[in-house]
Amino acid sequence: MKQRKIYVIIVTYNGMKWIDNCLSSLLNSTEKGIPIIIDNCSIDGTVDYVREHFPEVIIIQNKENVGFGHANNQGIEYAYNNGGTHFFLLNQDAYVYPDTITEMADIQDKYGIALVSPIHLNGKGDVIDQQFFEYSVVSEHNREMVSDFLLDNTKEYYYVGFVNAAAWMMTRNCVEKIGGFDPIFFIYGEDSNYCQRIQYHKERLGVVPKALIRHDREIHGNVKSYNKRAVLSLLLKTYANINEPFIKITKNRIAFHFWMLKNSIVYLCKLKFRDWWYIIAGYGTYISMIPKVIKSRKKNIQVACNYLDLERENING
């Protein structure tokens, strides 16, 4: 069996608050990954701090903020072209436990799962992360996972339709078949789109209960305000989804647009012009991007290392 070579890809942007804990947790891992930092033009000294305190870390510095997806693609390209077998995308505000990397890589090697995630805890590690619980447990109607946890009958992994990209481990085959993040997403939604593409290409996405991370972020409940990028992301996630025809009237799509219309009217009536404008601007930007969305859909149905510049001699087949 080929010896595995795991790269840990961390996109940073003004990450001084977390980066020491993040990298220190990797150093304490029982299986050492090779850390790569792709910095999106931080101005808080993140890069200088890493160079001084973690000289073994590979650093790629961008001259501007190229976004989460593009920066991760840069890291994946470097890792792949240098012989990586597993690619662990880790948020700058996330910390691993000693066995996290080993548990995930072992499950992938044993079962051939394209992408796996650990269980996400909060920053203190004393309760499950709110958004992980909402999106990967509750919204997935993952009755089996919850039941097994309560009955102390936990399986090695559970399939899910979505898990956020705070801690993804991808296989080499996943990179070759699905590719990287779609550049039509600058921030928000690129992970949902990638999960949709995994589903379309009949690959699997799993959660590994024995693998844990602490995700050190604050969640402030149900935030009802919008910004342009969030609205645009919702539209792109809906219409760039290659599991559904681009032009199709569905109950979910109708409900989504009525929901957005209702919110825009409410904001207008309450004189919340900024929130109202975010919705209008989000729709306007989406309409201007429709040709790009159509092109994206045509590309993503192909089995290819899309959006990545990989050295051809390294690609299987």
PDB file of C-alpha atoms in Angstrom:
ATOM      1  CA  MET A   1       0.000   0.000   0.000  1.00  0.00           C
ATOM      2  CA  LYS A   2       1.307   3.440  -0.972  1.00  0.00           C
ATOM      3  CA  GLN A   3       2.437   5.488   1.998  1.00  0.00           C
ATOM      4  CA  ARG A   4       0.063   8.352   2.492  1.00  0.00           C
ATOM      5  CA  LYS A   5       1.201  11.937   2.362  1.00  0.00           C
ATOM      6  CA  ILE A   6      -1.236  14.316   4.012  1.00  0.00           C
ATOM      7  CA  TYR A   7      -1.158  18.044   3.383  1.00  0.00           C
ATOM      8  CA  VAL A   8      -3.030  20.401   5.705  1.00  0.00           C
ATOM      9  CA  ILE A   9      -4.238  23.435   3.772  1.00  0.00           C
ATOM     10  CA  ILE A  10      -5.079  26.516   5.829  1.00  0.00           C
ATOM     11  CA  VAL A  11      -6.393  29.716   4.258  1.00  0.00           C
ATOM     12  CA  THR A  12      -5.604  32.705   6.467  1.00  0.00           C
ATOM     13  CA  TYR A  13      -6.947  36.218   6.518  1.00  0.00           C
ATOM     14  CA  ASN A  14      -6.026  38.296   9.572  1.00  0.00           C
ATOM     15  CA  GLY A  15      -5.830  35.100  11.594  1.00  0.00           C
ATOM     16  CA  MET A  16      -3.559  36.152  14.467  1.00  0.00           C
ATOM     17  CA  LYS A  17      -6.309  35.414  16.995  1.00  0.00           C
ATOM     18  CA  TRP A  18      -6.318  31.708  16.146  1.00  0.00           C
ATOM     19  CA  ILE A  19      -3.253  30.704  14.130  1.00  0.00           C
ATOM     20  CA  ASP A  20      -1.028  29.731  17.059  1.00  0.00           C
ATOM     21  CA  ASN A  21      -3.637  27.338  18.461  1.00  0.00           C
ATOM     22  CA  CYS A  22      -4.409  25.995  15.002  1.00  0.00           C
ATOM     23  CA  LEU A  23      -0.806  25.171  14.085  1.00  0.00           C
ATOM     24  CA  SER A  24       0.093  23.995  17.597  1.00  0.00           C
ATOM     25  CA  SER A  25      -2.751  21.487  17.468  1.00  0.00           C
ATOM     26  CA  LEU A  26      -1.300  20.096  14.237  1.00  0.00           C
ATOM     27  CA  LEU A  27       2.126  19.724  15.843  1.00  0.00           C
ATOM     28  CA  ASN A  28       0.501  17.665  18.611  1.00  0.00           C
ATOM     29  CA  SER A  29      -1.183  15.366  16.110  1.00  0.00           C
ATOM     30  CA  THR A  30      -0.197  11.694  16.223  1.00  0.00           C
ATOM     31  CA  GLU A  31       0.022  11.699  12.422  1.00  0.00           C
ATOM     32  CA  LYS A  32       1.784  14.766  11.150  1.00  0.00           C
ATOM     33  CA  GLY A  33       0.412  16.472   8.097  1.00  0.00           C
ATOM     34  CA  ILE A  34       2.432  18.921   6.028  1.00  0.00           C
ATOM     35  CA  PRO A  35       0.962  22.372   6.726  1.00  0.00           C
ATOM     36  CA  ILE A  36       0.491  24.904   3.939  1.00  0.00           C
ATOM     37  CA  ILE A  37      -0.771  28.410   4.614  1.00  0.00           C
ATOM     38  CA  ILE A  38      -2.314  30.395   1.792  1.00  0.00           C
ATOM     39  CA  ASP A  39      -2.585  33.937   3.069  1.00  0.00           C
ATOM     40  CA  ASN A  40      -5.148  36.272   1.559  1.00  0.00           C
ATOM     41  CA  CYS A  41      -3.235  39.506   2.128  1.00  0.00           C
ATOM     42  CA  SER A  42      -3.474  39.666   5.929  1.00  0.00           C
ATOM     43  CA  ILE A  43      -2.539  42.987   7.537  1.00  0.00           C
ATOM     44  CA  ASP A  44      -2.353  41.834  11.167  1.00  0.00           C
ATOM     45  CA  GLY A  45       1.066  40.149  11.091  1.00  0.00           C
ATOM     46  CA  THR A  46      -0.193  36.594  10.595  1.00  0.00           C
ATOM     47  CA  VAL A  47       2.461  35.669   8.025  1.00  0.00           C
ATOM     48  CA  ASP A  48       5.370  37.155   9.973  1.00  0.00           C
ATOM     49  CA  TYR A  49       4.232  35.342  13.111  1.00  0.00           C
ATOM     50  CA  VAL A  50       4.038  32.001  11.320  1.00  0.00           C
ATOM     51  CA  ARG A  51       7.466  32.467   9.753  1.00  0.00           C
ATOM     52  CA  GLU A  52       8.997  33.205  13.148  1.00  0.00           C
ATOM     53  CA  HIS A  53       7.257  30.580  15.276  1.00  0.00           C
ATOM     54  CA  PHE A  54       6.467  27.827  12.740  1.00  0.00           C
ATOM     55  CA  PRO A  55       9.315  27.883  10.201  1.00  0.00           C
ATOM     56  CA  GLU A  56       8.375  24.440   8.887  1.00  0.00           C
ATOM     57  CA  VAL A  57       5.092  25.746   7.459  1.00  0.00           C
ATOM     58  CA  ILE A  58       4.915  26.292   3.696  1.00  0.00           C
ATOM     59  CA  ILE A  59       3.532  29.762   2.967  1.00  0.00           C
ATOM     60  CA  ILE A  60       1.902  31.034  -0.214  1.00  0.00           C
ATOM     61  CA  GLN A  61       1.214  34.775  -0.040  1.00  0.00           C
ATOM     62  CA  ASN A  62      -1.421  36.403  -2.209  1.00  0.00           C
ATOM     63  CA  LYS A  63      -1.160  40.095  -3.053  1.00  0.00           C
ATOM     64  CA  GLU A  64      -4.921  40.461  -2.655  1.00  0.00           C
ATOM     65  CA  ASN A  65      -7.803  38.598  -1.069  1.00  0.00           C
ATOM     66  CA  VAL A  66      -8.689  36.030  -3.724  1.00  0.00           C
ATOM     67  CA  GLY A  67     -11.434  34.413  -1.661  1.00  0.00           C
ATOM     68  CA  PHE A  68     -11.764  31.181   0.275  1.00  0.00           C
ATOM     69  CA  GLY A  69     -12.302  28.837  -2.651  1.00  0.00           C
ATOM     70  CA  HIS A  70      -9.539  30.140  -4.914  1.00  0.00           C
ATOM     71  CA  ALA A  71      -7.014  30.154  -2.065  1.00  0.00           C
ATOM     72  CA  ASN A  72      -7.867  26.559  -1.192  1.00  0.00           C
ATOM     73  CA  ASN A  73      -7.457  25.645  -4.855  1.00  0.00           C
ATOM     74  CA  GLN A  74      -3.930  27.096  -4.715  1.00  0.00           C
ATOM     75  CA  GLY A  75      -3.150  24.890  -1.739  1.00  0.00           C
ATOM     76  CA  ILE A  76      -4.635  21.795  -3.350  1.00  0.00           C
ATOM     77  CA  GLU A  77      -2.590  22.398  -6.511  1.00  0.00           C
ATOM     78  CA  TYR A  78       0.644  22.669  -4.537  1.00  0.00           C
ATOM     79  CA  ALA A  79      -0.122  19.597  -2.445  1.00  0.00           C
ATOM     80  CA  TYR A  80      -1.230  17.482  -5.403  1.00  0.00           C
ATOM     81  CA  ASN A  81       1.746  18.401  -7.563  1.00  0.00           C
ATOM     82  CA  ASN A  82       4.047  17.490  -4.670  1.00  0.00           C
ATOM     83  CA  GLY A  83       2.643  13.998  -4.272  1.00  0.00           C
ATOM     84  CA  GLY A  84      -0.132  14.512  -1.730  1.00  0.00           C
ATOM     85  CA  THR A  85      -2.494  11.592  -1.201  1.00  0.00           C
ATOM     86  CA  HIS A  86      -4.896  13.341   1.197  1.00  0.00           C
ATOM     87  CA  PHE A  87      -5.787  17.027   1.360  1.00  0.00           C
ATOM     88  CA  PHE A  88      -7.060  18.315   4.695  1.00  0.00           C
ATOM     89  CA  LEU A  89      -8.683  21.741   4.369  1.00  0.00           C
ATOM     90  CA  LEU A  90      -8.684  23.320   7.819  1.00  0.00           C
ATOM     91  CA  ASN A  91     -10.058  26.697   8.859  1.00  0.00           C
ATOM     92  CA  GLN A  92      -7.688  29.108  10.576  1.00  0.00           C
ATOM     93  CA  ASP A  93     -10.078  29.149  13.555  1.00  0.00           C
ATOM     94  CA  ALA A  94     -10.229  25.358  13.927  1.00  0.00           C
ATOM     95  CA  TYR A  95      -8.082  23.092  16.093  1.00  0.00           C
ATOM     96  CA  VAL A  96      -7.592  19.348  15.721  1.00  0.00           C
ATOM     97  CA  TYR A  97      -7.304  16.672  18.397  1.00  0.00           C
ATOM     98  CA  PRO A  98      -4.312  14.293  18.400  1.00  0.00           C
ATOM     99  CA  ASP A  99      -6.108  11.512  16.495  1.00  0.00           C
ATOM    100  CA  THR A 100      -8.273  13.640  14.175  1.00  0.00           C
ATOM    101  CA  ILE A 101      -6.116  13.318  11.068  1.00  0.00           C
ATOM    102  CA  THR A 102      -5.461   9.602  11.530  1.00  0.00           C
ATOM    103  CA  GLU A 103      -9.121   8.754  12.133  1.00  0.00           C
ATOM    104  CA  MET A 104     -10.252  10.507   8.956  1.00  0.00           C
ATOM    105  CA  ALA A 105      -7.489   9.200   6.705  1.00  0.00           C
ATOM    106  CA  ASP A 106      -8.001   5.644   7.982  1.00  0.00           C
ATOM    107  CA  ILE A 107     -11.715   5.769   7.132  1.00  0.00           C
ATOM    108  CA  GLN A 108     -10.995   7.096   3.654  1.00  0.00           C
ATOM    109  CA  ASP A 109      -8.381   4.449   2.991  1.00  0.00           C
ATOM    110  CA  LYS A 110     -10.629   1.679   4.303  1.00  0.00           C
ATOM    111  CA  TYR A 111     -13.887   2.646   2.580  1.00  0.00           C
ATOM    112  CA  GLY A 112     -12.849   4.849  -0.338  1.00  0.00           C
ATOM    113  CA  ILE A 113     -14.928   7.851   0.738  1.00  0.00           C
ATOM    114  CA  ALA A 114     -14.120  10.904  -1.358  1.00  0.00           C
ATOM    115  CA  LEU A 115     -14.542  13.505   1.368  1.00  0.00           C
ATOM    116  CA  VAL A 116     -14.855  13.180   5.130  1.00  0.00           C
ATOM    117  CA  SER A 117     -15.296  15.600   7.991  1.00  0.00           C
ATOM    118  CA  PRO A 118     -14.825  15.298  11.742  1.00  0.00           C
ATOM    119  CA  ILE A 119     -17.466  16.201  14.294  1.00  0.00           C
ATOM    120  CA  HIS A 120     -17.334  19.967  14.869  1.00  0.00           C
ATOM    121  CA  LEU A 121     -17.350  21.122  18.482  1.00  0.00           C
ATOM    122  CA  ASN A 122     -17.422  24.717  19.665  1.00  0.00           C
ATOM    123  CA  GLY A 123     -14.280  26.618  20.624  1.00  0.00           C
ATOM    124  CA  LYS A 124     -14.277  25.269  24.179  1.00  0.00           C
ATOM    125  CA  GLY A 125     -14.899  21.718  23.031  1.00  0.00           C
ATOM    126  CA  ASP A 126     -17.810  21.237  25.420  1.00  0.00           C
ATOM    127  CA  VAL A 127     -20.756  21.214  22.999  1.00  0.00           C
ATOM    128  CA  ILE A 128     -21.379  20.529  19.320  1.00  0.00           C
ATOM    129  CA  ASP A 129     -20.937  23.509  16.992  1.00  0.00           C
ATOM    130  CA  GLN A 130     -24.299  25.135  16.346  1.00  0.00           C
ATOM    131  CA  GLN A 131     -24.127  25.315  12.560  1.00  0.00           C
ATOM    132  CA  PHE A 132     -22.669  21.819  12.241  1.00  0.00           C
ATOM    133  CA  PHE A 133     -25.591  20.534  14.301  1.00  0.00           C
ATOM    134  CA  GLU A 134     -28.162  22.467  12.280  1.00  0.00           C
ATOM    135  CA  TYR A 135     -26.855  21.716   8.789  1.00  0.00           C
ATOM    136  CA  SER A 136     -25.289  18.259   9.081  1.00  0.00           C
ATOM    137  CA  VAL A 137     -27.481  16.647  11.730  1.00  0.00           C
ATOM    138  CA  VAL A 138     -30.880  18.335  12.044  1.00  0.00           C
ATOM    139  CA  SER A 139     -31.408  19.494   8.454  1.00  0.00           C
ATOM    140  CA  GLU A 140     -30.137  16.144   7.197  1.00  0.00           C
ATOM    141  CA  HIS A 141     -32.813  14.420   9.279  1.00  0.00           C
ATOM    142  CA  ASN A 142     -29.954  12.245  10.445  1.00  0.00           C
ATOM    143  CA  ARG A 143     -31.988  10.171  12.833  1.00  0.00           C
ATOM    144  CA  GLU A 144     -29.597   7.239  12.594  1.00  0.00           C
ATOM    145  CA  MET A 145     -26.600   9.269  13.746  1.00  0.00           C
ATOM    146  CA  VAL A 146     -28.426  10.800  16.705  1.00  0.00           C
ATOM    147  CA  SER A 147     -29.949   7.459  17.699  1.00  0.00           C
ATOM    148  CA  ASP A 148     -26.596   5.692  17.584  1.00  0.00           C
ATOM    149  CA  PHE A 149     -24.987   8.405  19.705  1.00  0.00           C
ATOM    150  CA  LEU A 150     -27.721   8.150  22.334  1.00  0.00           C
ATOM    151  CA  LEU A 151     -27.708   4.348  22.336  1.00  0.00           C
ATOM    152  CA  ASP A 152     -23.905   4.109  22.419  1.00  0.00           C
ATOM    153  CA  ASN A 153     -23.867   2.273  19.107  1.00  0.00           C
ATOM    154  CA  THR A 154     -21.757   4.674  17.062  1.00  0.00           C
ATOM    155  CA  LYS A 155     -20.650   3.566  13.593  1.00  0.00           C
ATOM    156  CA  GLU A 156     -17.295   4.348  11.988  1.00  0.00           C
ATOM    157  CA  TYR A 157     -18.842   6.949   9.689  1.00  0.00           C
ATOM    158  CA  TYR A 158     -22.169   8.380   8.534  1.00  0.00           C
ATOM    159  CA  TYR A 159     -23.124   9.648   5.115  1.00  0.00           C
ATOM    160  CA  VAL A 160     -24.375  13.224   4.916  1.00  0.00           C
ATOM    161  CA  GLY A 161     -25.418  15.478   2.063  1.00  0.00           C
ATOM    162  CA  PHE A 162     -23.593  18.529   3.368  1.00  0.00           C
ATOM    163  CA  VAL A 163     -20.994  19.551   5.905  1.00  0.00           C
ATOM    164  CA  ASN A 164     -19.281  22.927   5.909  1.00  0.00           C
ATOM    165  CA  ALA A 165     -15.685  23.153   4.739  1.00  0.00           C
ATOM    166  CA  ALA A 166     -14.111  24.072   8.078  1.00  0.00           C
ATOM    167  CA  ALA A 167     -12.388  20.672   8.144  1.00  0.00           C
ATOM    168  CA  TRP A 168     -12.591  18.624   4.972  1.00  0.00           C
ATOM    169  CA  MET A 169     -10.286  15.761   4.109  1.00  0.00           C
ATOM    170  CA  MET A 170     -10.290  14.987   0.395  1.00  0.00           C
ATOM    171  CA  THR A 171      -8.716  12.041  -1.387  1.00  0.00           C
ATOM    172  CA  ARG A 172      -6.513  12.309  -4.452  1.00  0.00           C
ATOM    173  CA  ASN A 173      -9.232  10.594  -6.470  1.00  0.00           C
ATOM    174  CA  CYS A 174     -11.747  13.196  -5.295  1.00  0.00           C
ATOM    175  CA  VAL A 175      -9.517  15.997  -6.569  1.00  0.00           C
ATOM    176  CA  GLU A 176      -9.045  14.262  -9.927  1.00  0.00           C
ATOM    177  CA  LYS A 177     -12.742  13.513 -10.402  1.00  0.00           C
ATOM    178  CA  ILE A 178     -14.473  16.572  -8.924  1.00  0.00           C
ATOM    179  CA  GLY A 179     -11.737  19.214  -9.074  1.00  0.00           C
ATOM    180  CA  GLY A 180     -11.491  22.314  -6.911  1.00  0.00           C
ATOM    181  CA  PHE A 181     -13.882  24.996  -5.745  1.00  0.00           C
ATOM    182  CA  ASP A 182     -15.922  26.781  -8.402  1.00  0.00           C
ATOM    183  CA  PRO A 183     -14.681  30.380  -8.857  1.00  0.00           C
ATOM    184  CA  ILE A 184     -18.186  31.788  -9.305  1.00  0.00           C
ATOM    185  CA  PHE A 185     -18.276  31.654  -5.498  1.00  0.00           C
ATOM    186  CA  PHE A 186     -16.025  34.218  -3.827  1.00  0.00           C
ATOM    187  CA  ILE A 187     -17.251  33.665  -0.287  1.00  0.00           C
ATOM    188  CA  TYR A 188     -20.262  31.716   1.012  1.00  0.00           C
ATOM    189  CA  GLY A 189     -21.688  28.727  -0.824  1.00  0.00           C
ATOM    190  CA  GLU A 190     -18.598  27.176  -2.388  1.00  0.00           C
ATOM    191  CA  ASP A 191     -18.770  24.249   0.039  1.00  0.00           C
ATOM    192  CA  SER A 192     -22.459  23.622  -0.713  1.00  0.00           C
ATOM    193  CA  ASN A 193     -21.698  23.637  -4.420  1.00  0.00           C
ATOM    194  CA  TYR A 194     -18.836  21.171  -3.966  1.00  0.00           C
ATOM    195  CA  CYS A 195     -21.077  18.805  -1.996  1.00  0.00           C
ATOM    196  CA  GLN A 196     -23.665  19.020  -4.788  1.00  0.00           C
ATOM    197  CA  ARG A 197     -20.992  18.049  -7.298  1.00  0.00           C
ATOM    198  CA  ILE A 198     -19.905  15.091  -5.167  1.00  0.00           C
ATOM    199  CA  GLN A 199     -23.509  13.903  -5.105  1.00  0.00           C
ATOM    200  CA  TYR A 200     -23.879  14.309  -8.878  1.00  0.00           C
ATOM    201  CA  HIS A 201     -20.769  12.252  -9.591  1.00  0.00           C
ATOM    202  CA  LYS A 202     -21.939   9.441  -7.282  1.00  0.00           C
ATOM    203  CA  GLU A 203     -19.150   9.961  -4.783  1.00  0.00           C
ATOM    204  CA  ARG A 204     -19.680   9.966  -1.026  1.00  0.00           C
ATOM    205  CA  LEU A 205     -19.387  12.486   1.768  1.00  0.00           C
ATOM    206  CA  GLY A 206     -19.083  11.228   5.328  1.00  0.00           C
ATOM    207  CA  VAL A 207     -18.745  12.325   8.930  1.00  0.00           C
ATOM    208  CA  VAL A 208     -16.332  10.401  11.175  1.00  0.00           C
ATOM    209  CA  PRO A 209     -17.544  10.409  14.826  1.00  0.00           C
ATOM    210  CA  LYS A 210     -14.166   9.500  16.342  1.00  0.00           C
ATOM    211  CA  ALA A 211     -12.549  12.499  14.653  1.00  0.00           C
ATOM    212  CA  LEU A 212     -13.093  15.855  16.363  1.00  0.00           C
ATOM    213  CA  ILE A 213     -12.206  19.490  15.849  1.00  0.00           C
ATOM    214  CA  ARG A 214     -12.893  22.593  17.890  1.00  0.00           C
ATOM    215  CA  HIS A 215     -14.280  25.406  15.753  1.00  0.00           C
ATOM    216  CA  ASP A 216     -13.515  28.609  17.621  1.00  0.00           C
ATOM    217  CA  ARG A 217     -16.143  30.979  16.299  1.00  0.00           C
ATOM    218  CA  GLU A 218     -19.051  32.882  17.737  1.00  0.00           C
ATOM    219  CA  ILE A 219     -22.556  32.234  16.466  1.00  0.00           C
ATOM    220  CA  HIS A 220     -25.061  34.914  17.318  1.00  0.00           C
ATOM    221  CA  GLY A 221     -28.309  33.040  16.877  1.00  0.00           C
ATOM    222  CA  ASN A 222     -30.590  33.480  13.876  1.00  0.00           C
ATOM    223  CA  VAL A 223     -29.240  36.599  12.210  1.00  0.00           C
ATOM    224  CA  LYS A 224     -31.985  37.935   9.938  1.00  0.00           C
ATOM    225  CA  SER A 225     -30.084  40.714   8.247  1.00  0.00           C
ATOM    226  CA  TYR A 226     -28.595  40.169   4.805  1.00  0.00           C
ATOM    227  CA  ASN A 227     -25.704  41.286   2.727  1.00  0.00           C
ATOM    228  CA  LYS A 228     -25.334  41.214  -1.007  1.00  0.00           C
ATOM    229  CA  ARG A 229     -22.921  38.272  -1.053  1.00  0.00           C
ATOM    230  CA  ALA A 230     -25.141  36.147   1.173  1.00  0.00           C
ATOM    231  CA  VAL A 231     -28.153  36.702  -1.093  1.00  0.00           C
ATOM    232  CA  LEU A 232     -26.049  36.030  -4.176  1.00  0.00           C
ATOM    233  CA  SER A 233     -24.714  32.853  -2.587  1.00  0.00           C
ATOM    234  CA  LEU A 234     -28.229  31.540  -1.968  1.00  0.00           C
ATOM    235  CA  LEU A 235     -29.140  32.127  -5.607  1.00  0.00           C
ATOM    236  CA  LEU A 236     -25.936  30.560  -6.917  1.00  0.00           C
ATOM    237  CA  LYS A 237     -26.318  27.498  -4.677  1.00  0.00           C
ATOM    238  CA  THR A 238     -29.812  27.035  -6.082  1.00  0.00           C
ATOM    239  CA  TYR A 239     -29.133  27.509  -9.793  1.00  0.00           C
ATOM    240  CA  ALA A 240     -25.569  26.193 -10.046  1.00  0.00           C
ATOM    241  CA  ASN A 241     -26.731  22.893  -8.537  1.00  0.00           C
ATOM    242  CA  ILE A 242     -26.110  20.351 -11.302  1.00  0.00           C
ATOM    243  CA  ASN A 243     -28.423  17.837  -9.655  1.00  0.00           C
ATOM    244  CA  GLU A 244     -31.358  19.991 -10.801  1.00  0.00           C
ATOM    245  CA  PRO A 245     -32.097  21.357 -14.293  1.00  0.00           C
ATOM    246  CA  PHE A 246     -31.242  25.038 -14.621  1.00  0.00           C
ATOM    247  CA  ILE A 247     -34.710  25.944 -15.875  1.00  0.00           C
ATOM    248  CA  LYS A 248     -37.120  24.095 -13.648  1.00  0.00           C
ATOM    249  CA  ILE A 249     -40.006  25.302 -11.522  1.00  0.00           C
ATOM    250  CA  THR A 250     -40.000  23.468  -8.202  1.00  0.00           C
ATOM    251  CA  LYS A 251     -41.814  23.991  -4.926  1.00  0.00           C
ATOM    252  CA  ASN A 252     -38.531  24.733  -3.189  1.00  0.00           C
ATOM    253  CA  ARG A 253     -37.537  27.370  -5.724  1.00  0.00           C
ATOM    254  CA  ILE A 254     -40.949  29.034  -5.630  1.00  0.00           C
ATOM    255  CA  ALA A 255     -40.896  29.025  -1.834  1.00  0.00           C
ATOM    256  CA  PHE A 256     -37.385  30.483  -1.839  1.00  0.00           C
ATOM    257  CA  HIS A 257     -38.298  33.409  -4.093  1.00  0.00           C
ATOM    258  CA  PHE A 258     -41.511  34.141  -2.170  1.00  0.00           C
ATOM    259  CA  TRP A 259     -39.479  34.109   1.042  1.00  0.00           C
ATOM    260  CA  MET A 260     -37.013  36.612  -0.380  1.00  0.00           C
ATOM    261  CA  LEU A 261     -39.855  38.759  -1.740  1.00  0.00           C
ATOM    262  CA  LYS A 262     -41.582  38.754   1.635  1.00  0.00           C
ATOM    263  CA  ASN A 263     -38.378  39.769   3.397  1.00  0.00           C
ATOM    264  CA  SER A 264     -37.711  42.576   0.939  1.00  0.00           C
ATOM    265  CA  ILE A 265     -41.224  43.962   1.476  1.00  0.00           C
ATOM    266  CA  VAL A 266     -40.848  43.716   5.255  1.00  0.00           C
ATOM    267  CA  TYR A 267     -37.525  45.566   5.146  1.00  0.00           C
ATOM    268  CA  LEU A 268     -38.993  48.254   2.921  1.00  0.00           C
ATOM    269  CA  CYS A 269     -41.990  48.739   5.201  1.00  0.00           C
ATOM    270  CA  LYS A 270     -39.707  48.960   8.241  1.00  0.00           C
ATOM    271  CA  LEU A 271     -37.499  51.454   6.404  1.00  0.00           C
ATOM    272  CA  LYS A 272     -34.549  49.074   6.593  1.00  0.00           C
ATOM    273  CA  PHE A 273     -33.303  50.259   3.250  1.00  0.00           C
ATOM    274  CA  ARG A 274     -29.867  48.712   3.534  1.00  0.00           C
ATOM    275  CA  ASP A 275     -31.227  45.179   4.029  1.00  0.00           C
ATOM    276  CA  TRP A 276     -33.783  45.766   1.279  1.00  0.00           C
ATOM    277  CA  TRP A 277     -31.022  46.925  -1.052  1.00  0.00           C
ATOM    278  CA  TYR A 278     -28.867  43.877  -0.282  1.00  0.00           C
ATOM    279  CA  ILE A 279     -31.640  41.618  -1.548  1.00  0.00           C
ATOM    280  CA  ILE A 280     -32.215  43.699  -4.689  1.00  0.00           C
ATOM    281  CA  ALA A 281     -28.470  43.972  -5.376  1.00  0.00           C
ATOM    282  CA  GLY A 282     -27.994  40.241  -4.812  1.00  0.00           C
ATOM    283  CA  TYR A 283     -30.630  39.434  -7.418  1.00  0.00           C
ATOM    284  CA  GLY A 284     -29.178  42.000  -9.801  1.00  0.00           C
ATOM    285  CA  THR A 285     -25.699  40.545  -9.529  1.00  0.00           C
ATOM    286  CA  TYR A 286     -27.036  37.026 -10.015  1.00  0.00           C
ATOM    287  CA  ILE A 287     -28.872  38.010 -13.204  1.00  0.00           C
ATOM    288  CA  SER A 288     -25.639  39.465 -14.590  1.00  0.00           C
ATOM    289  CA  MET A 289     -23.874  36.187 -13.746  1.00  0.00           C
ATOM    290  CA  ILE A 290     -26.341  33.836 -15.452  1.00  0.00           C
ATOM    291  CA  PRO A 291     -24.003  33.176 -18.438  1.00  0.00           C
ATOM    292  CA  LYS A 292     -21.234  32.233 -15.975  1.00  0.00           C
ATOM    293  CA  VAL A 293     -23.622  29.954 -14.080  1.00  0.00           C
ATOM    294  CA  ILE A 294     -24.595  28.134 -17.274  1.00  0.00           C
ATOM    295  CA  LYS A 295     -20.928  27.732 -18.218  1.00  0.00           C
ATOM    296  CA  SER A 296     -20.159  26.495 -14.706  1.00  0.00           C
ATOM    297  CA  ARG A 297     -22.899  23.857 -14.876  1.00  0.00           C
ATOM    298  CA  LYS A 298     -21.578  22.521 -18.194  1.00  0.00           C
ATOM    299  CA  LYS A 299     -18.081  22.278 -16.747  1.00  0.00           C
ATOM    300  CA  ASN A 300     -19.045  20.677 -13.450  1.00  0.00           C
ATOM    301  CA  ILE A 301     -20.903  17.756 -14.994  1.00  0.00           C
ATOM    302  CA  GLN A 302     -17.597  16.635 -16.500  1.00  0.00           C
ATOM    303  CA  VAL A 303     -15.337  14.207 -14.658  1.00  0.00           C
ATOM    304  CA  ALA A 304     -12.216  16.353 -14.487  1.00  0.00           C
ATOM    305  CA  CYS A 305      -9.886  18.221 -12.154  1.00  0.00           C
ATOM    306  CA  ASN A 306     -11.818  21.428 -12.810  1.00  0.00           C
ATOM    307  CA  TYR A 307     -10.419  24.771 -11.613  1.00  0.00           C
ATOM    308  CA  LEU A 308      -7.049  23.241 -10.749  1.00  0.00           C
ATOM    309  CA  ASP A 309      -3.716  23.491 -12.555  1.00  0.00           C
ATOM    310  CA  LEU A 310      -2.391  19.994 -11.951  1.00  0.00           C
ATOM    311  CA  GLU A 311       0.722  18.565 -13.531  1.00  0.00           C
ATOM    312  CA  ARG A 312      -0.519  16.064 -16.094  1.00  0.00           C
ATOM    313  CA  GLU A 313       2.094  13.409 -15.336  1.00  0.00           C
ATOM    314  CA  ASN A 314       0.726  13.190 -11.795  1.00  0.00           C
ATOM    315  CA  ILE A 315      -2.876  12.543 -12.826  1.00  0.00           C
ATOM    316  CA  ASN A 316      -4.056   8.944 -12.711  1.00  0.00           C
ATOM    317  CA  GLY A 317      -5.264   7.496 -15.952  1.00  0.00           C
TER     318      GLY A 317
END
